[in-house]
Short mmCIF file of C-alpha atoms in Angstrom, two decimals:
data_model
loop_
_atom_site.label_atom_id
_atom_site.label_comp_id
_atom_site.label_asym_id
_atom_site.label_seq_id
_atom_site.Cartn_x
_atom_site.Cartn_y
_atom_site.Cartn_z
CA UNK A 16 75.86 144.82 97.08
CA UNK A 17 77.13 142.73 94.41
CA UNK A 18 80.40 142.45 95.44
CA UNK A 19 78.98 141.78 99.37
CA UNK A 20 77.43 139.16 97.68
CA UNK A 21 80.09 137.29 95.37
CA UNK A 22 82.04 137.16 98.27
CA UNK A 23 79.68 135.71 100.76
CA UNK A 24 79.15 133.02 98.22
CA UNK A 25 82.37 132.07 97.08
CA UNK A 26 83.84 132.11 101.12
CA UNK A 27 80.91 129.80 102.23
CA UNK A 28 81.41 127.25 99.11
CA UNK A 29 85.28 127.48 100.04
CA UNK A 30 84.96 126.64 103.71
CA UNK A 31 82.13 123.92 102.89
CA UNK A 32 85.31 122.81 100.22
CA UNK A 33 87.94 123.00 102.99
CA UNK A 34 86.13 121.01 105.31
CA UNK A 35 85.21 118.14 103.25
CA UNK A 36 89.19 118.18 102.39
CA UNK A 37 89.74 118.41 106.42
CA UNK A 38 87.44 115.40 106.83
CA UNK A 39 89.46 112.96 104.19
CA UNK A 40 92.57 114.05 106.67
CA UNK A 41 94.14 116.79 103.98
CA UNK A 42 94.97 120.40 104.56
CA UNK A 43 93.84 122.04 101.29
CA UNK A 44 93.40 125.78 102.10
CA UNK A 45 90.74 126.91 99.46
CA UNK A 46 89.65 129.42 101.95
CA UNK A 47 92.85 131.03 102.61
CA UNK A 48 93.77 131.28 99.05
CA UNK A 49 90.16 132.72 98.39
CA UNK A 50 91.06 135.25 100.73
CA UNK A 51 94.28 136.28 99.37
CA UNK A 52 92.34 136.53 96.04
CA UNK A 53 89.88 139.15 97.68
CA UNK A 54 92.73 141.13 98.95
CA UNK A 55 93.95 141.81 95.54
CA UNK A 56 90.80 142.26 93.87
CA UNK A 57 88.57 144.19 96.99
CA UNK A 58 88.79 146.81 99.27
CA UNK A 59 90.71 145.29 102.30
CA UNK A 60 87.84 146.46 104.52
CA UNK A 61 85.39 144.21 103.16
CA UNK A 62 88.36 141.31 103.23
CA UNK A 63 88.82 141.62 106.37
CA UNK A 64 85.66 141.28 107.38
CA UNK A 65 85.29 138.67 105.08
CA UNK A 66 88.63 136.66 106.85
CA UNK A 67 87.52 137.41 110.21
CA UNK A 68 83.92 136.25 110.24
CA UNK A 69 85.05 133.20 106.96
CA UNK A 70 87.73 132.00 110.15
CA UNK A 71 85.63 131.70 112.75
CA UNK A 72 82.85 129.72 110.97
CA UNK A 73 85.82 127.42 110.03
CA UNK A 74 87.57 127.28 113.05
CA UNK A 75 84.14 126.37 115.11
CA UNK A 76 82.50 124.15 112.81
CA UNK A 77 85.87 121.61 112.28
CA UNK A 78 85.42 121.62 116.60
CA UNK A 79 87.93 124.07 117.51
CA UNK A 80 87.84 125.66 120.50
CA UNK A 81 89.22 129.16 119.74
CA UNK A 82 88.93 130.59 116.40
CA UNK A 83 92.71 130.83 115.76
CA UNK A 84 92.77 131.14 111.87
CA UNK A 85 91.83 134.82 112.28
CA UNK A 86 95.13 135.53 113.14
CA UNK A 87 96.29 133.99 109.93
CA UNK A 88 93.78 134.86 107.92
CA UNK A 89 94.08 138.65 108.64
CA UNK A 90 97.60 138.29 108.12
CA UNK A 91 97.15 136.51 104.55
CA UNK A 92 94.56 139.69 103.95
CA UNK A 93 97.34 142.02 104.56
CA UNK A 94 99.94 139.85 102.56
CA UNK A 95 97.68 139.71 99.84
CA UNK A 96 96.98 143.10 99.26
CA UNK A 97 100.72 144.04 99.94
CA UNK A 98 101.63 141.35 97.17
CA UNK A 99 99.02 142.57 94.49
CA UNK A 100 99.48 146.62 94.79
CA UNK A 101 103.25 146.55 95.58
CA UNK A 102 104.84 144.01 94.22
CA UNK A 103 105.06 144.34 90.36
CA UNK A 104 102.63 141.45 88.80
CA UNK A 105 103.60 140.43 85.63
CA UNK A 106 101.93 137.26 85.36
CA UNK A 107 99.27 134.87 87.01
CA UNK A 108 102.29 132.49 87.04
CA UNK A 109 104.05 134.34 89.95
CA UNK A 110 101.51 133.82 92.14
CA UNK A 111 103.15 130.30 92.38
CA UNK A 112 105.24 131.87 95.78
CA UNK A 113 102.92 133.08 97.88
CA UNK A 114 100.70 129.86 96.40
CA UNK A 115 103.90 127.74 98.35
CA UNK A 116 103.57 129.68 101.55
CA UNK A 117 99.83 130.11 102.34
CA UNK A 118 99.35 126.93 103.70
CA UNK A 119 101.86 127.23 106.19
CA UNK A 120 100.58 130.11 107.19
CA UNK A 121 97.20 129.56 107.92
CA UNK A 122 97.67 126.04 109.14
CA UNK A 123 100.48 126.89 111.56
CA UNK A 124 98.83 128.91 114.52
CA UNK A 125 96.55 126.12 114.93
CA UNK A 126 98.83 123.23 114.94
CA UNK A 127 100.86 125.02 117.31
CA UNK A 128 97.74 125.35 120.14
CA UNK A 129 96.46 122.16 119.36
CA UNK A 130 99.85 119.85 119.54
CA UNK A 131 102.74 122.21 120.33
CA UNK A 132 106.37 122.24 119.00
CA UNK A 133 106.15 118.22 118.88
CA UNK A 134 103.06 118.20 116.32
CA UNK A 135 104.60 120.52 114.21
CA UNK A 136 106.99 117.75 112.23
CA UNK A 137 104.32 115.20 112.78
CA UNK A 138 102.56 117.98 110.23
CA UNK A 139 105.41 118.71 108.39
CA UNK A 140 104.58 115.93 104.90
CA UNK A 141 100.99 117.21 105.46
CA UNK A 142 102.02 120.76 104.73
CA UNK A 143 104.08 119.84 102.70
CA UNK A 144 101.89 118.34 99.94
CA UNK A 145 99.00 121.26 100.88
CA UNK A 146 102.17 123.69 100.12
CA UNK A 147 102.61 122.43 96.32
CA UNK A 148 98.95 121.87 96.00
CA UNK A 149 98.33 125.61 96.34
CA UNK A 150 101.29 126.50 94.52
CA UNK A 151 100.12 124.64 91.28
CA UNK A 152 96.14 125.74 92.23
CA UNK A 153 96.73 129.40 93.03
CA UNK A 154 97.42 131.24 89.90
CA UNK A 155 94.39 128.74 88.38
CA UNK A 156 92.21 130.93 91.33
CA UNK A 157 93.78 134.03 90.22
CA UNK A 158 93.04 133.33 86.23
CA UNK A 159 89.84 132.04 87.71
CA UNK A 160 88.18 134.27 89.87
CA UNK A 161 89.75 137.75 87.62
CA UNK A 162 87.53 135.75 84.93
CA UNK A 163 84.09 135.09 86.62
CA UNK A 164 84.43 138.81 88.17
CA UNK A 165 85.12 140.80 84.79
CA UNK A 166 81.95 138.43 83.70
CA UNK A 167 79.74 139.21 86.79
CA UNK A 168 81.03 143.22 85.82
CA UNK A 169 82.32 143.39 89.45
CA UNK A 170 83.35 146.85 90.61
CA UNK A 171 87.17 145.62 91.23
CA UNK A 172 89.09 147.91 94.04
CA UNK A 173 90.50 151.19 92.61
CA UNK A 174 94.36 150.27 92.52
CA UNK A 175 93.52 146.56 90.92
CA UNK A 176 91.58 148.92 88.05
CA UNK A 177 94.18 151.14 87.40
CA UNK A 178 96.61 148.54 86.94
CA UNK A 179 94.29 146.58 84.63
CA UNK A 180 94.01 149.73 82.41
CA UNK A 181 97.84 150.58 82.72
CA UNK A 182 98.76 146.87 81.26
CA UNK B 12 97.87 171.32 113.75
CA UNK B 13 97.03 168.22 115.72
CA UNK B 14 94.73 168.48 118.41
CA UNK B 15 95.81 167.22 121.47
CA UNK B 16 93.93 164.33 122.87
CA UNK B 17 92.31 165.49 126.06
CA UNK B 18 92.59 162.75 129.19
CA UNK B 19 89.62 161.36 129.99
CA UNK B 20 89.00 160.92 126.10
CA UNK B 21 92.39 158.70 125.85
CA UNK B 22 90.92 157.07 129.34
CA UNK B 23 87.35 156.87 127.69
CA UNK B 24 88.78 155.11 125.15
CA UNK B 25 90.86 152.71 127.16
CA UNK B 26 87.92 151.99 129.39
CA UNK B 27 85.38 150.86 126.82
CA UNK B 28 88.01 148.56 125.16
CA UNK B 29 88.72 147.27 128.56
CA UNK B 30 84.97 146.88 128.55
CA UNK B 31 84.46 145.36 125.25
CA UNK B 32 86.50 142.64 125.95
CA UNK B 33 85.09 141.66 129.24
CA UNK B 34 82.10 141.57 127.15
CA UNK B 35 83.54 139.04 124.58
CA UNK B 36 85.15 137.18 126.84
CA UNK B 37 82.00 136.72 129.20
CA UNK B 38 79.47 135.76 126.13
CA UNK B 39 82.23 134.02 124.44
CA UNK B 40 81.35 130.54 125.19
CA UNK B 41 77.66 131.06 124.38
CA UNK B 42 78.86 132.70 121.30
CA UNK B 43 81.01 129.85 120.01
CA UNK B 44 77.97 127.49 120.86
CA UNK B 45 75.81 129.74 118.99
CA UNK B 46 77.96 130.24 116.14
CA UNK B 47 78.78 126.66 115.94
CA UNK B 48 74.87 125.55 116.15
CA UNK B 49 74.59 127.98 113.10
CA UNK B 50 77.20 127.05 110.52
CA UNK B 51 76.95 123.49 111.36
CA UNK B 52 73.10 123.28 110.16
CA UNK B 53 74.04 125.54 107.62
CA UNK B 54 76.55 122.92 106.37
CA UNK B 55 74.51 119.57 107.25
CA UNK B 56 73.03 119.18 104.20
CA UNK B 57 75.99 119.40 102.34
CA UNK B 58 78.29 117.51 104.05
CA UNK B 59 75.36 114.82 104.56
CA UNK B 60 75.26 114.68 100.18
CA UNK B 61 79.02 113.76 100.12
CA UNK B 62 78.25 110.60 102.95
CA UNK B 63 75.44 109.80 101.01
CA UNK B 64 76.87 109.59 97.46
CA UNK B 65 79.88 107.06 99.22
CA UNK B 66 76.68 104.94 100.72
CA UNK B 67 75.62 105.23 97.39
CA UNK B 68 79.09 103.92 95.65
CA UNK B 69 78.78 101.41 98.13
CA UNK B 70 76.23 99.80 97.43
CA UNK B 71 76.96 99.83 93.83
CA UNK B 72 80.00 98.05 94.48
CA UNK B 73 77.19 95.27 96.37
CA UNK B 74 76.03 94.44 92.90
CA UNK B 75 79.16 93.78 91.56
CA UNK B 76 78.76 90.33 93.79
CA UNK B 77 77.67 87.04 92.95
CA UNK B 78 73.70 86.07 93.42
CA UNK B 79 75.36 83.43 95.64
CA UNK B 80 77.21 85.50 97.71
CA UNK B 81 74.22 88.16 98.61
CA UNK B 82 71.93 85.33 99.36
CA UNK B 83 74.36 83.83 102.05
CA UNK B 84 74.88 86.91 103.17
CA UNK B 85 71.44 87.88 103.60
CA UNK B 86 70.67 84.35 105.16
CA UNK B 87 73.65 85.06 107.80
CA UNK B 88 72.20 88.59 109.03
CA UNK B 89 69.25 86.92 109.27
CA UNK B 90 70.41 84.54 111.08
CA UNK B 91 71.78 87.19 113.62
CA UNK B 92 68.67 89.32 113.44
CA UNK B 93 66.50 86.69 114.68
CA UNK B 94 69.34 85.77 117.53
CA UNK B 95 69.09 89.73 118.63
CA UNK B 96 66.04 90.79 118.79
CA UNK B 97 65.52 87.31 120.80
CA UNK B 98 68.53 88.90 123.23
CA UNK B 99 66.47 92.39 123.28
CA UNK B 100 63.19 90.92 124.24
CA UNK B 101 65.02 89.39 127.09
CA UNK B 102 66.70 92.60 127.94
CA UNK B 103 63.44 94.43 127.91
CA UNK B 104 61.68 91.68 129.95
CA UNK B 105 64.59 92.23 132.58
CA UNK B 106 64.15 96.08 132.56
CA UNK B 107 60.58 96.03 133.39
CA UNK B 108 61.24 92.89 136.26
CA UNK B 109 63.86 95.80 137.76
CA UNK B 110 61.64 98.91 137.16
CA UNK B 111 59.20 96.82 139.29
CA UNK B 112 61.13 96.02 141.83
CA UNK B 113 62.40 99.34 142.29
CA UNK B 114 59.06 100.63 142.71
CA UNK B 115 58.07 97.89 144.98
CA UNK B 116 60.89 98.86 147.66
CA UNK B 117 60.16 102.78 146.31
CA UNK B 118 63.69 103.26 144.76
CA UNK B 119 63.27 106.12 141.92
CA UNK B 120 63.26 104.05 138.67
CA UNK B 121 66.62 103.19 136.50
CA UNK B 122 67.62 106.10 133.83
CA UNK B 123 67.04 103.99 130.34
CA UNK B 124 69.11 104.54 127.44
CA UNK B 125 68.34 104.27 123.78
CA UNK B 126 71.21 103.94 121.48
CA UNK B 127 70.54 106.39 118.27
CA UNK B 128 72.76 105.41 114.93
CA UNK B 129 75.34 108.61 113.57
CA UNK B 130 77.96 108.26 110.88
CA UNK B 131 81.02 111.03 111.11
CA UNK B 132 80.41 113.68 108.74
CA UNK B 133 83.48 115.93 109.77
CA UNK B 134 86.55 115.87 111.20
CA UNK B 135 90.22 117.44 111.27
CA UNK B 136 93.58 116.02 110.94
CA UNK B 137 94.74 119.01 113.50
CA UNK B 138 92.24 116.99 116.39
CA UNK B 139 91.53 113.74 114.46
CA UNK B 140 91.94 112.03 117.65
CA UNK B 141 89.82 114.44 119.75
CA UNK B 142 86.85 115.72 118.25
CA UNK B 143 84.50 114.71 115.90
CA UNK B 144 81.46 115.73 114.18
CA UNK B 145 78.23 112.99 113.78
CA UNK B 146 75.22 113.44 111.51
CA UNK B 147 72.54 113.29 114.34
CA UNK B 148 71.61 115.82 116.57
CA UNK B 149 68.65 117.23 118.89
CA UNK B 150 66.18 116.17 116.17
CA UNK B 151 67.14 112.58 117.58
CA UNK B 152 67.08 113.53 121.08
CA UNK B 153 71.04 113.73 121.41
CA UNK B 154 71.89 116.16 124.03
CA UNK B 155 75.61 117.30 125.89
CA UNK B 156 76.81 114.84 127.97
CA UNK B 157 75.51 111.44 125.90
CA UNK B 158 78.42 108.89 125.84
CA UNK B 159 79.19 107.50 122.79
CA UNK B 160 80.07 104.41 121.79
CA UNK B 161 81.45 101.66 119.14
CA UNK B 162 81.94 98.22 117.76
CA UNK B 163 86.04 97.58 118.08
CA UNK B 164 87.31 93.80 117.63
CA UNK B 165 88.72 92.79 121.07
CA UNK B 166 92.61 92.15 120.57
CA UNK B 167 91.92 88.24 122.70
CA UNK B 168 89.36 86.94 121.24
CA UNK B 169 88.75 89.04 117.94
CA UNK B 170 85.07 89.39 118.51
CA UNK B 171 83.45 92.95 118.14
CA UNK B 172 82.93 94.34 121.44
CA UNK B 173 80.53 97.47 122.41
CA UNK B 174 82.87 100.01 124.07
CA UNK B 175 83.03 103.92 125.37
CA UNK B 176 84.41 106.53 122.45
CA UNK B 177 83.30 109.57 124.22
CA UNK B 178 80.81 112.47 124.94
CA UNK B 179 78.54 114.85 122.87
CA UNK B 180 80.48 118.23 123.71
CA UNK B 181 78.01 120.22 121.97
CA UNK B 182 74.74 119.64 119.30
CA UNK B 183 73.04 121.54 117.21
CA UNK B 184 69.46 120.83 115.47
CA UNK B 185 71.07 118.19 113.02
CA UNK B 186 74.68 117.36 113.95
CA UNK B 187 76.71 116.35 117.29
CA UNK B 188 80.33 116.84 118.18
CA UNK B 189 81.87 114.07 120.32
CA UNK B 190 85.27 114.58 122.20
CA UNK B 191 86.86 111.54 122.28
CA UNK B 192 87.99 109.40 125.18
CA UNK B 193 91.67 111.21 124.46
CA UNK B 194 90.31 114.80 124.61
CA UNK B 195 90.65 117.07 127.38
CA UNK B 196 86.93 117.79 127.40
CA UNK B 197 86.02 114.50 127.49
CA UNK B 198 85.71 113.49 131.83
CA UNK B 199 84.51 110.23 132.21
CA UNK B 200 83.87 108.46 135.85
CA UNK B 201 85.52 104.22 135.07
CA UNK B 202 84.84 101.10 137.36
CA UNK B 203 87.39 99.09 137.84
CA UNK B 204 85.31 96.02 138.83
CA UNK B 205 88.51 93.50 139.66
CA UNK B 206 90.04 95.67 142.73
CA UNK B 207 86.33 97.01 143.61
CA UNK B 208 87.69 100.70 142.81
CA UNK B 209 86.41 103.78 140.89
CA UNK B 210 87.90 106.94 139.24
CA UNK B 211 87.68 109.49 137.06
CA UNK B 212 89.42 109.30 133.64
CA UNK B 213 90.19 112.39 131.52
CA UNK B 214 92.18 112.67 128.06
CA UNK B 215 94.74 115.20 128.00
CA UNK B 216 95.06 116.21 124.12
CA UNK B 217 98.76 115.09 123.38
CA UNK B 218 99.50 113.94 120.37
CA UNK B 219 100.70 110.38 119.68
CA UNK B 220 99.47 109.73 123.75
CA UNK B 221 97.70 105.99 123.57
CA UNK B 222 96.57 106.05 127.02
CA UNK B 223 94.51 108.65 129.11
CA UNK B 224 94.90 109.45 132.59
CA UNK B 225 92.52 107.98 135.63
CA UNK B 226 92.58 109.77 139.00
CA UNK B 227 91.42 109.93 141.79
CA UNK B 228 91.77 105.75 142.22
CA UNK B 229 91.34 104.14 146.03
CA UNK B 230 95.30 104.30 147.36
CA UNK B 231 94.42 100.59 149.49
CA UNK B 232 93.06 98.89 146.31
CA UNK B 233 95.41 96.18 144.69
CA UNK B 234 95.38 96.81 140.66
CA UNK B 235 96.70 94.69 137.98
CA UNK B 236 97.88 95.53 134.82
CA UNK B 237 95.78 95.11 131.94
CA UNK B 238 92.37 95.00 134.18
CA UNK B 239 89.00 95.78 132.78
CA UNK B 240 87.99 99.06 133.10
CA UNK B 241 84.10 100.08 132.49
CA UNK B 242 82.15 102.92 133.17
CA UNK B 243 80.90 103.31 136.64
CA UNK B 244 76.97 104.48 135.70
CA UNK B 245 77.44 107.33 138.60
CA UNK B 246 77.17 109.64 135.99
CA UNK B 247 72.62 109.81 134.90
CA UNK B 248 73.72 110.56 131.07
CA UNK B 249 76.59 107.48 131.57
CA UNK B 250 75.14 103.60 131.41
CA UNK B 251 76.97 101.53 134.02
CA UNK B 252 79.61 98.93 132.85
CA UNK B 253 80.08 99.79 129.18
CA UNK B 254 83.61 98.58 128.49
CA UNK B 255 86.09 101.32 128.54
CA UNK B 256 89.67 99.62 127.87
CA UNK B 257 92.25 98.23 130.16
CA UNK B 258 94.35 99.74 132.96
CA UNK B 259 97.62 100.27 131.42
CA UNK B 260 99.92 100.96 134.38
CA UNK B 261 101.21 104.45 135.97
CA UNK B 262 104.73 105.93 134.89
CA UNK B 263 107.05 104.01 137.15
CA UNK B 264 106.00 100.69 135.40
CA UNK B 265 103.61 99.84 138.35
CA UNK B 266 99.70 99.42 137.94
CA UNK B 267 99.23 102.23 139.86
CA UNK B 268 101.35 104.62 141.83
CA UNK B 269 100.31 107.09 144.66
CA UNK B 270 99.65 110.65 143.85
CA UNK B 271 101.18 113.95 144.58
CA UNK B 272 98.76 113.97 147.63
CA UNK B 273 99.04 110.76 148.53
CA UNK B 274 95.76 110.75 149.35
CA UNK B 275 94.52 108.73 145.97
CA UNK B 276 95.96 106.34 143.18
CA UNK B 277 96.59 107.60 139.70
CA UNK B 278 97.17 104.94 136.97
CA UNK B 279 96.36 105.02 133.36
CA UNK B 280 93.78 103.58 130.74
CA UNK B 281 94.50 101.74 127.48
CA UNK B 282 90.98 102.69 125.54
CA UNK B 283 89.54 99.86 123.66
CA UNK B 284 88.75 102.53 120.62
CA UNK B 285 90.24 102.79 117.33
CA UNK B 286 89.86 106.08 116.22
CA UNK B 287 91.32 105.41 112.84
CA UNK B 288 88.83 103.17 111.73
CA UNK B 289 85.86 104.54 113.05
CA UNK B 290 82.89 105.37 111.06
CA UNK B 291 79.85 104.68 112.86
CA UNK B 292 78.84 105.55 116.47
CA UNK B 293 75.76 104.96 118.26
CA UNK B 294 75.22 107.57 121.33
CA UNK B 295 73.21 106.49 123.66
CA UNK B 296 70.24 108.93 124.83
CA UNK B 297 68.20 108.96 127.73
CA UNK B 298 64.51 107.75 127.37
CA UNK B 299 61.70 107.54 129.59
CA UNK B 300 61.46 104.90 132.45
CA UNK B 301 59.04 102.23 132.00
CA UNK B 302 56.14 102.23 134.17
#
């Protein structure tokens, strides 16, 4: 319950976050990255649940008319877990390369049904800039959230554990 | 050993997915409106703190001027106070002179609008031109279909002019969102008062696209380039004659050029807005006639 909890909070503050940042014109995707934090750290049922329902508030309150982060976000869900539990993590520092290609991720389904091809280089410095933002931010979130969740004495997902206890 | 899947199981299976998304995709639009009308109140009072604390700044940075520059200031709006509510009186004397008419030669009496005040509280770069989201809702009487409008400075003469920005697409108890005269969901019916002809203007979502399309003009009227286009009022939730831009001529360089049916005009619209400054709307909402 806990857990249900920490994340319902911490997904509603990061799309209240990302929308202020969508209002000022920047793409800063705190909700995305919050996601891919989730992945690693919670069962990828409760993620993607998490994603899909996290998207669609998102998508429909910045006046979209089809939710189309859900595709991305279930795909950063995936990503996330797949970088956490199977590629070897040495250090909060590599998180720096999926940090660079999140943004494009998420932002990219819904730039391509709202302008096409031709708004896609139109985005391109805009991306750009969110890309290194969540590069630099990203393993901060990791060192972060691992922090406020061995604090809260979060049940962490089984794998995540092990690893913990292994290093 | 796996167990073979019988038939009508795999069938049963296929048949409720087929109808689960017939479901979805029949309650889909009142889900997005409901889901929307949800997270948006849910939200309002944060991103109302945010607009708040900048009024706040704002006026702050007020008291960083000179006594004598307030008190001009102050003496200037209310200069223009006094000259407005001078105009409205007028205005409102002239509604009830028409309302009485009306009834005199039993004509149903005119749809009055009152303008209510909304600052944007959201909106994304994706559809910065298309959509936005304003800080008043059905608590203010704003319902779908409202136009809205806004002060631009005309390009002539420099003076702020009152022109169309768009329509309320959707409310909820404490916001609106307002598709822009460039949106595709934004259908607007434009006077063109010079060649005595009407159409219907609608945006069509491009990116970088200035102008938006009219339709549907008169194929015998003469046009000009650069004539006034307003809105034509046949529309109960649209005023008549609010300025909408200027006709910007069809693609062959023409003012206007016949359609594929060659039954009607098509031409297109230069919109007085400017999205990029825009901060303040007023919509304009219906209120009761006077008696």
């Amino acid at each position: 319950m806990t857990r249900i909890l920490y994340v319902l909070l911490f997904s509603a503050a990061a799309i209240l976050l990302e929308l202020l940042a969508r209002s000022f014109g920047l793409f800063l995707p705190f909700f995305a990255c919050l996601i891919f934090y989730f992945s690693s750290a919670f069962p990828i049922k409760l993620v993607l649940v998490a994603s899909i329902f996290g998207s669609i508030v998102l998508d429909f309150t910045a006046g979209y008319s089809f939710p189309v982060s859900v595709i991305s976000s279930v795909i950063i869900s995936y990503a996330g877990e797949f970088w956490t539990h199977r590629v070897m993590i040495r250090s909060f520092i590599f998180h720096i390369l999926p940090g660079a290609v999140i943004p494009l991720v998420f932002y990219f389904p819904g730039i391509l049904l709202h302008c096409g091809w031709i708004g896609l280089p139109q985005f391109a410095p805009h991306l750009l800039l969110s890309s290194l933002f969540t590069a630099i931010t990203l393993p901060l979130w990791f060192f972060l959230f691992h922090f406020w969740a061995s604090r809260a004495e979060l049940e962490m997902d089984e794998k995540e554990r092990r690893e913990e206890e292994e290093n | 050993m796996k167990q073979k899947k019988a038939p009508h199981t795999i069938l049963l299976i296929f048949l409720s997915i087929l109808v689960l998304l017939i479901l979805i995709a029949a309650a889909y639009q009142s889900l997005r409106r409901t889901i929307t009308r949800l997270s948006m109140d849910f939200y309002y009072p944060y991103l109302k703190v945010l607009k708040n604390a900048e009024i706040a700044i704002s006026d702050e940075v007020l008291l960083m001027k000179s006594r004598q520059e307030l008190a001009s200031a102050l003496q200037a709006m209310y200069r223009e106070n006094a000259q407005l509510s001078a105009q409205n009186s007028l205005i409102e004397s002239l509604e009830k002179e028409n309302s009485r008419l009306r009834l005199l030669l039993d004509m149903n009496p005119p749809v009055l609008f009152h303008p209510v005040h909304a600052e944007i509280i959201l909106r994304d770069p994706v559809s910065w031109n298309e959509t936005f989201t304003v800080d008043r809702g059905e608590s203010s009487g704003v319902q779908v279909g409202n136009l809205a409008v806004g002060m631009f400075p005309s390009e002539e003469s420099g003076n702020l002019i009152t022109a169309a920005v768009g329509r309320v697409v959707s409310v909820s108890e404490n916001t609106a969102t307002i598709a822009t005269l460039l949106s595709s969901e934004c259908i607007l019916s434009v006077a063109l008062p010079e060649s005595n002809s009407h159409g219907i203007m609608q945006g069509s979502d491009t990116p970088n696209e200035e102008t938006v399309i009219v339709k549907y003009l008169s194929a015998g009227a003469k046009y000009g380039l650069g004539e006034v286009v307003s809105t034509s009022g046949y529309s109960d939730a649209t005023p008549a004659g609010i300025y909408v831009g200027t006709l910007a001529g069809a693609a062959n360089g023409k003012a206007a050029q016949l359609d594929d049916s060659r039954l009607y005009a098509v031409s297109s619209v230069l919109p007085a807005l400017d999205l990029e400054s825009l901060r303040f709307v007023s919509i304009l909402t219906e209120r009761e006639s006077l008696e």
